[in-house]
Coordinates of C-alpha atoms (C1' of nucleotides) in Angstrom, one line a residue:
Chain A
X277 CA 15.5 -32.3 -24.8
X278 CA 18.4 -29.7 -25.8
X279 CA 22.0 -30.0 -24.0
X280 CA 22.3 -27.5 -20.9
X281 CA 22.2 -24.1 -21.5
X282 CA 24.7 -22.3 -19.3
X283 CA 22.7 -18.9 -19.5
X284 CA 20.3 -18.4 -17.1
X285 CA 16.4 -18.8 -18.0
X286 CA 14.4 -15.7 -16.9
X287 CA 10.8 -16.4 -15.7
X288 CA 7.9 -14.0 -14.4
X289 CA 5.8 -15.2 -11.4
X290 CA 2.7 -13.4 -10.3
X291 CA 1.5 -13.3 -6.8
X292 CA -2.4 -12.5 -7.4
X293 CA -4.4 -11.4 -4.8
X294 CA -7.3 -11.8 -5.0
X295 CA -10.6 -10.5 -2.8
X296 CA -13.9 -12.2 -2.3
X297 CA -15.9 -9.9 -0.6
X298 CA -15.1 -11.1 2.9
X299 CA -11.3 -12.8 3.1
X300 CA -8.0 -12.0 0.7
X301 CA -6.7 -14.9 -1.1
X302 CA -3.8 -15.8 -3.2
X303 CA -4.1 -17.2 -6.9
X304 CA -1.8 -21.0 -6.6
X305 CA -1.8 -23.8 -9.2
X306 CA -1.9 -27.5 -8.1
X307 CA 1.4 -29.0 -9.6
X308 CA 1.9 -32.6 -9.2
X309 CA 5.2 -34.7 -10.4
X310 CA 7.3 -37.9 -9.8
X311 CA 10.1 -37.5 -7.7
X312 CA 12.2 -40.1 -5.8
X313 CA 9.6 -40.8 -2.8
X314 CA 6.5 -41.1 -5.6
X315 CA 4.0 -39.0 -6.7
X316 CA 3.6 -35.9 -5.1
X317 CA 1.1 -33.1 -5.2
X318 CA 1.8 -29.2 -4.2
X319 CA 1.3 -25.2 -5.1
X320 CA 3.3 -22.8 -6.8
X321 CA 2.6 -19.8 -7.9
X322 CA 1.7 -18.8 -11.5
X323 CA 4.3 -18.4 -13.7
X324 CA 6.2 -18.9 -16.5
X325 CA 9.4 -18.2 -18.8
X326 CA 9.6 -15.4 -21.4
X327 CA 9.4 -15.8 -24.3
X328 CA 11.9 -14.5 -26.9
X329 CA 11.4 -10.5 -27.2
X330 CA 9.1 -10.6 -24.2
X331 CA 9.0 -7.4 -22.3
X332 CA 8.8 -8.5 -18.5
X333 CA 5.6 -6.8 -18.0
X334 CA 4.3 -8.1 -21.1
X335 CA 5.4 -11.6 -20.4
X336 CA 3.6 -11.0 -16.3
X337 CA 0.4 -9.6 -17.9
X338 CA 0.4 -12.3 -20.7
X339 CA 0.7 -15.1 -17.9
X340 CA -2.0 -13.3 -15.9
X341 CA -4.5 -13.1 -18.6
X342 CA -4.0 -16.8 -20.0
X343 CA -4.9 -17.8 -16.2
X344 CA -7.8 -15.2 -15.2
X345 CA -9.0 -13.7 -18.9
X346 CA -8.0 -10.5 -17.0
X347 CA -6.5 -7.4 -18.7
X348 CA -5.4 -3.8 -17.3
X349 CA -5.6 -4.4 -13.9
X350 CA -2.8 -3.4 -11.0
X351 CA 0.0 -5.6 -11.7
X352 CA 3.7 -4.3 -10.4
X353 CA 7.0 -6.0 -10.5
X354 CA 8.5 -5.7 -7.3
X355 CA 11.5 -7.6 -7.0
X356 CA 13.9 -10.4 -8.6
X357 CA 14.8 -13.4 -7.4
X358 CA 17.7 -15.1 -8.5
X359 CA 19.3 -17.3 -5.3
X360 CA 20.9 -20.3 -7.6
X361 CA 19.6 -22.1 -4.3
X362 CA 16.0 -21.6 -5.2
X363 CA 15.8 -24.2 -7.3
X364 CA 18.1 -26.9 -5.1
X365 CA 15.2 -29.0 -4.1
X366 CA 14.9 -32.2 -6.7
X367 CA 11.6 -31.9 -7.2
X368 CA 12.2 -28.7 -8.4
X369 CA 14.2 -29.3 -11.0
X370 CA 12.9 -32.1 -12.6
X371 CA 9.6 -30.5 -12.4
X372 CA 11.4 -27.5 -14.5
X373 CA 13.0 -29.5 -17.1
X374 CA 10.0 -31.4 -17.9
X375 CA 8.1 -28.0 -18.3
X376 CA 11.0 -26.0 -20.9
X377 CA 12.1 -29.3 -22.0
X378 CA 15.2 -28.3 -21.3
X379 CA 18.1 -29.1 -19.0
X380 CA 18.0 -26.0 -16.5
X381 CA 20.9 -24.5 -15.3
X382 CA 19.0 -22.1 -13.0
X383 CA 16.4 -19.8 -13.7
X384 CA 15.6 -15.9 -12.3
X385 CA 12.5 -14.4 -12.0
X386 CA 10.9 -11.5 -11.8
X387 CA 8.3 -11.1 -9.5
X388 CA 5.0 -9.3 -9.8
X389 CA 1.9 -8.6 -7.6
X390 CA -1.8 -7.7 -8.7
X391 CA -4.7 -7.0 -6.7
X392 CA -8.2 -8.4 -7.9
X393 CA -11.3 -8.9 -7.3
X394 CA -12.6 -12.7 -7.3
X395 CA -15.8 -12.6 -9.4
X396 CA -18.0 -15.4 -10.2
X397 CA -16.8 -15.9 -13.6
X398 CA -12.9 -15.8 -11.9
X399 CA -13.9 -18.5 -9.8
X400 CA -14.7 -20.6 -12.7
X401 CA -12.0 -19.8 -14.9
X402 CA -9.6 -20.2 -12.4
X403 CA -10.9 -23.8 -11.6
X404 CA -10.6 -24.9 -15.0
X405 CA -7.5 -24.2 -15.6
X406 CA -6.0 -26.1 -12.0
X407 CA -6.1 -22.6 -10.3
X408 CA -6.9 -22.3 -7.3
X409 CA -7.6 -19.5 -4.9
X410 CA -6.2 -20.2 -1.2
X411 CA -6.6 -18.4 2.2
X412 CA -3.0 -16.8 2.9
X413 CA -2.9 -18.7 6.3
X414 CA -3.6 -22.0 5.0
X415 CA -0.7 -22.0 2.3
X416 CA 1.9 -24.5 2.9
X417 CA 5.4 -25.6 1.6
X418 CA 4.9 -24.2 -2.3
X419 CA 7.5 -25.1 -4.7
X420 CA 10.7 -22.9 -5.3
X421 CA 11.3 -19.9 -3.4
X422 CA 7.3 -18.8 -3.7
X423 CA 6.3 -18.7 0.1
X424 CA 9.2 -15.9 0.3
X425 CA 8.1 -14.2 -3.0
X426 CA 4.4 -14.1 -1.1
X427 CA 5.8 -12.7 1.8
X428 CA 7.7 -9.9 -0.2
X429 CA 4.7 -9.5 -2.5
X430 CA 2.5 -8.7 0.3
X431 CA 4.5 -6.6 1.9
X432 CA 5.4 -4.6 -1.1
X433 CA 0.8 -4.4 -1.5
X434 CA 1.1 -2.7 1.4
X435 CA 3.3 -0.2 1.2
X436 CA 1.5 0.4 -2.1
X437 CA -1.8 0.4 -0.8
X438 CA -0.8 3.1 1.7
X439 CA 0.6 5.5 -1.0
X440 CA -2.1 4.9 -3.1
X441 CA -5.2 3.6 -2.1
X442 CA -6.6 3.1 -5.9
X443 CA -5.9 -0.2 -5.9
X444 CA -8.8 -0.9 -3.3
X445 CA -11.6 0.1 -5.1
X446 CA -10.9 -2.7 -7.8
X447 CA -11.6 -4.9 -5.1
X448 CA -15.0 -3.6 -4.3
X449 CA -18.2 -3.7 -6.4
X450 CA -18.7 -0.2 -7.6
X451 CA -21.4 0.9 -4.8
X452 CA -20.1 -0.6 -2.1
X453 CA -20.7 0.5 1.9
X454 CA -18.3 1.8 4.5
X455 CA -17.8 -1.7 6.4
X456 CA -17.0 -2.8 3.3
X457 CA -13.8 -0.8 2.8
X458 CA -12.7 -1.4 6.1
X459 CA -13.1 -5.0 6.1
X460 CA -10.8 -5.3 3.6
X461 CA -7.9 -2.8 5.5
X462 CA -8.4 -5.5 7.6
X463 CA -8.2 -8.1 5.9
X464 CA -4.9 -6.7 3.6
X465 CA -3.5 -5.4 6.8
X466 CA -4.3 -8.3 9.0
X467 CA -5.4 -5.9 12.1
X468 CA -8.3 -4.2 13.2
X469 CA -9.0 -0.7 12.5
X470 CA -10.9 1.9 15.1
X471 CA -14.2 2.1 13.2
X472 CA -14.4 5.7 14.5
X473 CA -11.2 7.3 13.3
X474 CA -12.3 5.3 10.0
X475 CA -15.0 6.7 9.4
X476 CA -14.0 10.4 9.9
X477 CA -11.1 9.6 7.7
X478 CA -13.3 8.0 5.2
X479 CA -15.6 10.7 5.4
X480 CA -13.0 13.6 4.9
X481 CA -12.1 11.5 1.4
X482 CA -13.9 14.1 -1.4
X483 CA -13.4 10.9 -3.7
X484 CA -15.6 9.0 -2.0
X485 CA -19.0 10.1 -3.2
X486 CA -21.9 8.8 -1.1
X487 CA -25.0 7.2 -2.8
X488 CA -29.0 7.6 -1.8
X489 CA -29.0 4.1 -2.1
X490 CA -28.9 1.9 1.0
X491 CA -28.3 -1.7 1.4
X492 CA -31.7 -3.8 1.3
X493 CA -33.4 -6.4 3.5
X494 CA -30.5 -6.8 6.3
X495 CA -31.2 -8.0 9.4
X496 CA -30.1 -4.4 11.0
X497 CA -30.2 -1.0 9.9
X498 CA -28.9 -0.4 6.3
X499 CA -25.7 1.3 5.4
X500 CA -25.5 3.9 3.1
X501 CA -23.8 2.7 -0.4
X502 CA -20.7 4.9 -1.8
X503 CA -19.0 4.8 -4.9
X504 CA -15.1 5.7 -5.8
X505 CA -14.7 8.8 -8.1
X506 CA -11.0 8.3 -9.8
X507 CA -11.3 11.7 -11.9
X508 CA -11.6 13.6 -8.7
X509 CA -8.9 11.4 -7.0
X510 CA -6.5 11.8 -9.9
X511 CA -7.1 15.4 -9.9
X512 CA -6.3 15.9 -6.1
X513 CA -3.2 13.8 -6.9
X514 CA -0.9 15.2 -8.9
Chain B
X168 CA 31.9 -16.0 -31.5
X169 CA 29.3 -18.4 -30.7
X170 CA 25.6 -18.5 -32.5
X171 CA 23.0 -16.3 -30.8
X172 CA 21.4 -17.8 -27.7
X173 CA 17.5 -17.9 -27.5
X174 CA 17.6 -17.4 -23.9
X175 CA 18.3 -13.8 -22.6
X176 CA 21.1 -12.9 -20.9
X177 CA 20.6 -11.4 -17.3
X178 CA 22.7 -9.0 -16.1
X179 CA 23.3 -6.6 -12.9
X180 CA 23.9 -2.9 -13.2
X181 CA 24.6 -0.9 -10.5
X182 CA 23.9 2.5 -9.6
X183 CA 26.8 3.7 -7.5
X184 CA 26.0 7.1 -5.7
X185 CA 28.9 8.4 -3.7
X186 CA 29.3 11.6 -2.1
X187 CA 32.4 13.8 -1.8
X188 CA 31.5 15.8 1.3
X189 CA 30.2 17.9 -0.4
X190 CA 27.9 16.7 -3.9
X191 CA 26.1 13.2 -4.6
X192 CA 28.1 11.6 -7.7
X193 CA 27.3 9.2 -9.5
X194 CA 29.6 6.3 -10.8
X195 CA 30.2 5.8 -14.8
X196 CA 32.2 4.0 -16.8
X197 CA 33.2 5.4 -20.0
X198 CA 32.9 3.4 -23.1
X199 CA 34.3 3.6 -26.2
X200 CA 33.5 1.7 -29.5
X201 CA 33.1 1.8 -33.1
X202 CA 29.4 3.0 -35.2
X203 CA 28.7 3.3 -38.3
X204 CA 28.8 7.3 -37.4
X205 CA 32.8 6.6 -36.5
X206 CA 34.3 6.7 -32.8
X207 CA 32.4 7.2 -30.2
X208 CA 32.6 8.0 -26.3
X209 CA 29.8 7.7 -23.8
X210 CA 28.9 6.2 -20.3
X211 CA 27.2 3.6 -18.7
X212 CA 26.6 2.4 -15.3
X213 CA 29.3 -0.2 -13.8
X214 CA 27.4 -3.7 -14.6
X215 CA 28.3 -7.6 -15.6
X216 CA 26.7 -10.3 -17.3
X217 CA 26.0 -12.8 -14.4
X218 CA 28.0 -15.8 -13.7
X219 CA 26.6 -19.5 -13.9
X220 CA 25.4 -20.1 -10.7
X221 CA 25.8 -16.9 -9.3
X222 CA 23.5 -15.1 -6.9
X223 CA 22.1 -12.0 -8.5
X224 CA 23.3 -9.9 -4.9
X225 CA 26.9 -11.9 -5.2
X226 CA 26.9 -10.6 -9.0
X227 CA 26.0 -7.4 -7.7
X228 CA 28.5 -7.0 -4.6
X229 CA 31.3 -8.6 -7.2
X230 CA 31.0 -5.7 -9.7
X231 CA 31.0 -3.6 -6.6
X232 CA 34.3 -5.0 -5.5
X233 CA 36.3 -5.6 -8.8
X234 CA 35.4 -1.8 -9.1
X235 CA 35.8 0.0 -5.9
X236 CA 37.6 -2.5 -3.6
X237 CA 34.6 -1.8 -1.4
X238 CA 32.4 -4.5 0.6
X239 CA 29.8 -4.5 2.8
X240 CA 28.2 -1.5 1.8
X241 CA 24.3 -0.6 1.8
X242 CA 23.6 -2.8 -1.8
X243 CA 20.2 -3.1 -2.6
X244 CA 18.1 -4.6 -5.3
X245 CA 15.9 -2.1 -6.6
X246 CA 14.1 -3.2 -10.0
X247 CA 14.8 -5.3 -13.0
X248 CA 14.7 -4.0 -16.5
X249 CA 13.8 -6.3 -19.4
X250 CA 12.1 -4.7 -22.0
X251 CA 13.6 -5.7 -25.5
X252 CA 13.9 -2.6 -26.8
X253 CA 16.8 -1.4 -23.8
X254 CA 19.5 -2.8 -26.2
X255 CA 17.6 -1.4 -29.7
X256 CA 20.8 1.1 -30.1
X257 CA 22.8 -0.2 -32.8
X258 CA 25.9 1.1 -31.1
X259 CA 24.7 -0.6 -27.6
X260 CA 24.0 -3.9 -29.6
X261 CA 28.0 -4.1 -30.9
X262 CA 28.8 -3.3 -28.1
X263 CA 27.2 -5.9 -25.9
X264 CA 28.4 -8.2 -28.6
X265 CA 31.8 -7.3 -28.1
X266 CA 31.9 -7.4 -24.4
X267 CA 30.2 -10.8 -24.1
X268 CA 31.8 -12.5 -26.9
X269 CA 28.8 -13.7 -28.1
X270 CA 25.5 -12.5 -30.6
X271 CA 22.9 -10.8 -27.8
X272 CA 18.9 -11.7 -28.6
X273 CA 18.6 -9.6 -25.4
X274 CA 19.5 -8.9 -22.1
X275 CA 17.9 -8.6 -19.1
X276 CA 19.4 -6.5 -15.9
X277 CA 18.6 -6.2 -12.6
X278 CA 19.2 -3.2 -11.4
X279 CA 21.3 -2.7 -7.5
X280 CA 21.8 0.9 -5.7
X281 CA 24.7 1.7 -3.4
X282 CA 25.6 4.9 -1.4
X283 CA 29.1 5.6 -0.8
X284 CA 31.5 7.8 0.7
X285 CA 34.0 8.6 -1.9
X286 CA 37.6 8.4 -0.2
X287 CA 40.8 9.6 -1.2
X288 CA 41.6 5.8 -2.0
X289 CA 38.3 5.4 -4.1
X290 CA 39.4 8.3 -6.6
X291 CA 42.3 6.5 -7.9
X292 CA 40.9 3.2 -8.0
X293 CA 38.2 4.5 -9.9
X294 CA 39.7 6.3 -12.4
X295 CA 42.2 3.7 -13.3
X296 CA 39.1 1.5 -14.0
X297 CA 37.7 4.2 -16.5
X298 CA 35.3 4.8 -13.9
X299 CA 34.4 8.4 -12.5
X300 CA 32.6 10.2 -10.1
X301 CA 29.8 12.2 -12.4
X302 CA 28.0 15.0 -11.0
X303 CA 23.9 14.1 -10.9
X304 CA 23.2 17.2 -12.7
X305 CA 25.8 16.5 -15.6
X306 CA 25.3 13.4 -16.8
X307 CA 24.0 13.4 -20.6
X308 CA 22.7 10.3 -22.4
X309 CA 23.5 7.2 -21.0
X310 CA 24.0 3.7 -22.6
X311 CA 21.2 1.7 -22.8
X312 CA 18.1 2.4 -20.4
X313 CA 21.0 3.4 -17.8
X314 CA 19.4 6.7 -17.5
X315 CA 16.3 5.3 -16.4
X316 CA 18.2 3.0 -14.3
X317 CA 19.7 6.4 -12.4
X318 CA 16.2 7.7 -12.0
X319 CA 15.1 4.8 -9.8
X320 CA 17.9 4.0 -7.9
X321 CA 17.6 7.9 -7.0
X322 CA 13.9 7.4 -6.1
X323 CA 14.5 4.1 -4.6
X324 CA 17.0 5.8 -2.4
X325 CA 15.4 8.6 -1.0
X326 CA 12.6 6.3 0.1
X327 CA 14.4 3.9 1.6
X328 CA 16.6 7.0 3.2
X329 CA 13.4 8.0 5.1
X330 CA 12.5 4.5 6.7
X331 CA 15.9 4.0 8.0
X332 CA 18.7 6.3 7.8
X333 CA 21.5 4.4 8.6
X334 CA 22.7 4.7 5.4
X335 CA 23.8 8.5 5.6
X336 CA 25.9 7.9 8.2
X337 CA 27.8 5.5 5.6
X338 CA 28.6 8.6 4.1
X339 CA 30.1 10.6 6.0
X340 CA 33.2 10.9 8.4
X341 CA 33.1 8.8 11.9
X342 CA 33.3 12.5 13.5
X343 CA 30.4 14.9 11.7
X344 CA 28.8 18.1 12.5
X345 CA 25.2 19.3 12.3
X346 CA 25.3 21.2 9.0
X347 CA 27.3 18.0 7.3
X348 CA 24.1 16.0 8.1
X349 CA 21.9 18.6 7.0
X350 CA 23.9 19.1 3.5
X351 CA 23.8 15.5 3.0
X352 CA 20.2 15.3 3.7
X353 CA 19.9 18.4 0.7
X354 CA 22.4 16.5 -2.1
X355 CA 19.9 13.1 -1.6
X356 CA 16.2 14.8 -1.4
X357 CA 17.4 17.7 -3.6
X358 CA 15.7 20.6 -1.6
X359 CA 16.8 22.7 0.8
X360 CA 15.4 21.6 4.5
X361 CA 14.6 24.2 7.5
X362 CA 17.9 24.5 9.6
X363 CA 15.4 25.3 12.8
X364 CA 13.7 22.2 12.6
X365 CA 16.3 20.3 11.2
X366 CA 18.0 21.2 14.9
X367 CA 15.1 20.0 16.5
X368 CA 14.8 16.6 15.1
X369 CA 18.7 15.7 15.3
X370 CA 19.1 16.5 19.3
X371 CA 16.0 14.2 19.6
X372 CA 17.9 11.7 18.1
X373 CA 19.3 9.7 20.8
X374 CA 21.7 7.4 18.5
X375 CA 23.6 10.7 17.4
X376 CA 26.4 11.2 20.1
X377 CA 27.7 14.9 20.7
X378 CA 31.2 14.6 21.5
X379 CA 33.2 17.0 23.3
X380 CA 35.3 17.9 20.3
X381 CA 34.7 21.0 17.7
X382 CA 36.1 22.1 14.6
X383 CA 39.8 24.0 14.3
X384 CA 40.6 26.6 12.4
X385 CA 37.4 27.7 11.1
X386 CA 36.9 31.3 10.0
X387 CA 33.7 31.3 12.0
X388 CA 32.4 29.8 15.5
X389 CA 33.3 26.2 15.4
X390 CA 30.6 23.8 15.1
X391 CA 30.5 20.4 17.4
X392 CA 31.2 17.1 16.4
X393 CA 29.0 14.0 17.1
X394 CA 29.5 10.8 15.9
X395 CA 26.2 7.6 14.9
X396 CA 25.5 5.2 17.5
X397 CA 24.4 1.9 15.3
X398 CA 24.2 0.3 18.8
X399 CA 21.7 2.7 20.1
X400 CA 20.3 3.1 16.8
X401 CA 19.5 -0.8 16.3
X402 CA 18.2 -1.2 20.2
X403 CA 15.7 1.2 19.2
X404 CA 14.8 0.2 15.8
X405 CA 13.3 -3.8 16.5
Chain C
dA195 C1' 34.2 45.9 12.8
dC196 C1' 32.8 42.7 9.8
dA197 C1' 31.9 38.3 7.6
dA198 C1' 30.3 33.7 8.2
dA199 C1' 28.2 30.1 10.1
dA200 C1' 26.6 28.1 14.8
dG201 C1' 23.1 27.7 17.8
dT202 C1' 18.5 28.1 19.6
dG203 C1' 12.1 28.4 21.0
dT204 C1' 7.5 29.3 20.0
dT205 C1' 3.3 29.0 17.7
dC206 C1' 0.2 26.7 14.8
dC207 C1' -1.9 23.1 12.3
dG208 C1' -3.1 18.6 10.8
dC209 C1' -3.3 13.9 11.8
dA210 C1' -3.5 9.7 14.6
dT211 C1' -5.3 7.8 18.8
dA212 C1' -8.5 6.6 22.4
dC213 C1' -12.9 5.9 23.6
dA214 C1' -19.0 4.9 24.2
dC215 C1' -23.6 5.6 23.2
dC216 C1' -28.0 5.9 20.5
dC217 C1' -30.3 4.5 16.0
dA218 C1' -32.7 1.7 12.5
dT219 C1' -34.1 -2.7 11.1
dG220 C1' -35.6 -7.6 10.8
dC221 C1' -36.9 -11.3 13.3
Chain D
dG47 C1' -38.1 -6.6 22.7
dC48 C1' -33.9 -8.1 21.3
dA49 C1' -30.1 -8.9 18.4
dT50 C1' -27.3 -6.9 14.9
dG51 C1' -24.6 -3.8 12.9
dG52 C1' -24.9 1.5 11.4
dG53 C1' -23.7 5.9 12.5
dT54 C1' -21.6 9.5 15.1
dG55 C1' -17.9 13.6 18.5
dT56 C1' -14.5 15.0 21.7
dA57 C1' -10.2 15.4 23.9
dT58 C1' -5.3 14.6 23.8
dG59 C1' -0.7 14.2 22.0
dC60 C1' 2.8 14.1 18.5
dG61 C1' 5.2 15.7 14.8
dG62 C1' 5.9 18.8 10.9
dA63 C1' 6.2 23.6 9.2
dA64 C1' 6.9 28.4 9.6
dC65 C1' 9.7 31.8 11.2
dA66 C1' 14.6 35.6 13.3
dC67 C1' 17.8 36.8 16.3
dT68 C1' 22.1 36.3 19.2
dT69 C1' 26.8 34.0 19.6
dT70 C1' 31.3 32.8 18.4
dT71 C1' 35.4 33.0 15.8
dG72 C1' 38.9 34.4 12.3
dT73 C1' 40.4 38.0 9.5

DNA sequence: ACAAAAGTGTTCCGCATACACCCATGC
DNA sequence: GCATGGGTGTATGCGGAACACTTTTGT
């Protein structure tokens, strides 16, 4: 273990959302440690320092990929945090310096948010690496600052999402009905929408192209399927 | 000098955007150095390497102070900036070398925004920190990836303008007419706005206060005075 | 009298909201 | 035939955008 460094370390944590077709949930890794009152077992977000001549983004899309095996996806820094209090608990910090293997003065990081879409192969991967994905109501006490970086990261989601509603469609499968979409409004916004003044809205959206395809053997009449043209929405957008 | 650290250096800049009455400004510091080309003389934003346990909005409201005097202001994280090629310059690389004492692998910055109203007091202080009040529309190249740095705070700005305009009134003198609203509104957004509707908008406004008192002297019918109401403003706003 | 800026109303359009009934399908 | 969710229209209100003339004051 090197002396203290009295420069600050600069990590990159990702808050990645992730959708399963029916609830949004948020990418945590199980991180257990020795501390004073024994063994202990919690959640943190995914994260990690950067390296030497590590672009941030780089360094957030290099930590995401290791963890997911994902690549080019919606991933946005949205805000630094760099309280020295955010690493005061104990557990903290001995859990730190036995990950650099380093004495820590303090460490900064950079935040980042993606959006994905949990596929059966995610689930998987995920597992295997101690990933989990967690409902955002039953999250605890995580480690460090990272219930407030969720907050913020899901906050900042939705601001996004309402200037630009790409993001959505990475969520969906690529035909993918009306209720669909609005569920997960819902479910990112965490209130019900008027299904009427959805769907004239949805509707009205020329990069939504509606399919002849309907939904088979449901138990009630089948919705049309639709499908997300990008060209046509990037050419109405600037 | 000491050896070069293999942990980055972190860093706050601050984009410092004050206005005269009359024009947004921006604040620079000039800096002078040595090259291989000879002498040179440019400008860079008002920043500081971060102190050991310092809070990254303590480092940023320090530089503030030890440059303006000012506290308390609208100061606002906006983005971080870490790609390793910000300090590829050879001139920014000495420089940094220079001002830190030390041999740079890289430095990382988080970037603040502030709006200010640029007193009679604030001139001098500035300018006998090598610090002036640059016109938006003049400034050339800037050290570093300041320029970028200028083009988000900007951004940032207007947007968070629109959600909650408290900080114009920041800006401007306790006792302010119509038209010194509505020429503040055109320096920030950079577009001329509809003096009709304009009207319309700010009587609605119940946190602006007319006051009986009008201009003196003017070569031209004297407009009123009304003063902001953060009470009213904040009773009305959650 | 003239220059210069203050002060003011109407119309139109698009967008969000509120709200309830019939339709198709599988069981 | 019944349960389940799919699919649809109308009326209302609010806020933004366009647009021009009269008033006040100093010179």
């Amino acid at each position: 273990m090197q002396e203290t460094s009295l420069y600050p370390h600069v990590s990159v944590d990702c808050a990645i959302f992730g959708f399963d077709g029916e609830q949004l949930k948020i990418l945590l890794i199980t991180r257990t440690g020795e501390s004073e009152e024994g063994r202990y077992s919690d959640m943190k977000l995914p994260g990690s320092v950067i390296y030497e001549s590590e672009n941030l983004d780089d360094a957030a899309y290099r930590v995401l990929y290791e963890l997911t095996g994902i690549k080019n996806i919606y991933l946005q820094q949205f805000r630094s945090f760099g309280s020295p209090d955010r690493t005061k608990h104990p557990r903290d910090i001995v859990w730190l310096e036995n990950a650099i293997h380093m004495k820590i003065g303090r460490i900064i990081t950079v935040a980042y948010v993606a959006l994905i879409k949990i596929n059966q192969k995610l689930r998987g991967f995920a597992d295997g690496y101690e990933a989990h994905w967690c409902n955002l109501s039953e999250i605890g006490q995580l480690a460090f600052d990272h219930n407030e970086v969720v907050e913020g990261a899901l906050n900042y989601v939705r601001k996004k999402i309402e200037e630009d509603p790409t993001g959505m469609y990475e969520l969906l499968p690529k035909k993918f009905t009306e209720a669909e979409l609005r569920n997960l409004h819902e479910v990112i916004f965490g209130e019900k929408v008027d299904i009427r003044n959805f769907h004239k809205k949805f509707i009205s959206l020329n990069y939504i192209i509606p399919l002849e395809e309907k939904q088979q053997n449901v138990a009630h009449r089948a919705a049309r399927y639709y499908r997300f043209d990008k060209i046509i929405y990037n050419k109405s957008h600037r």
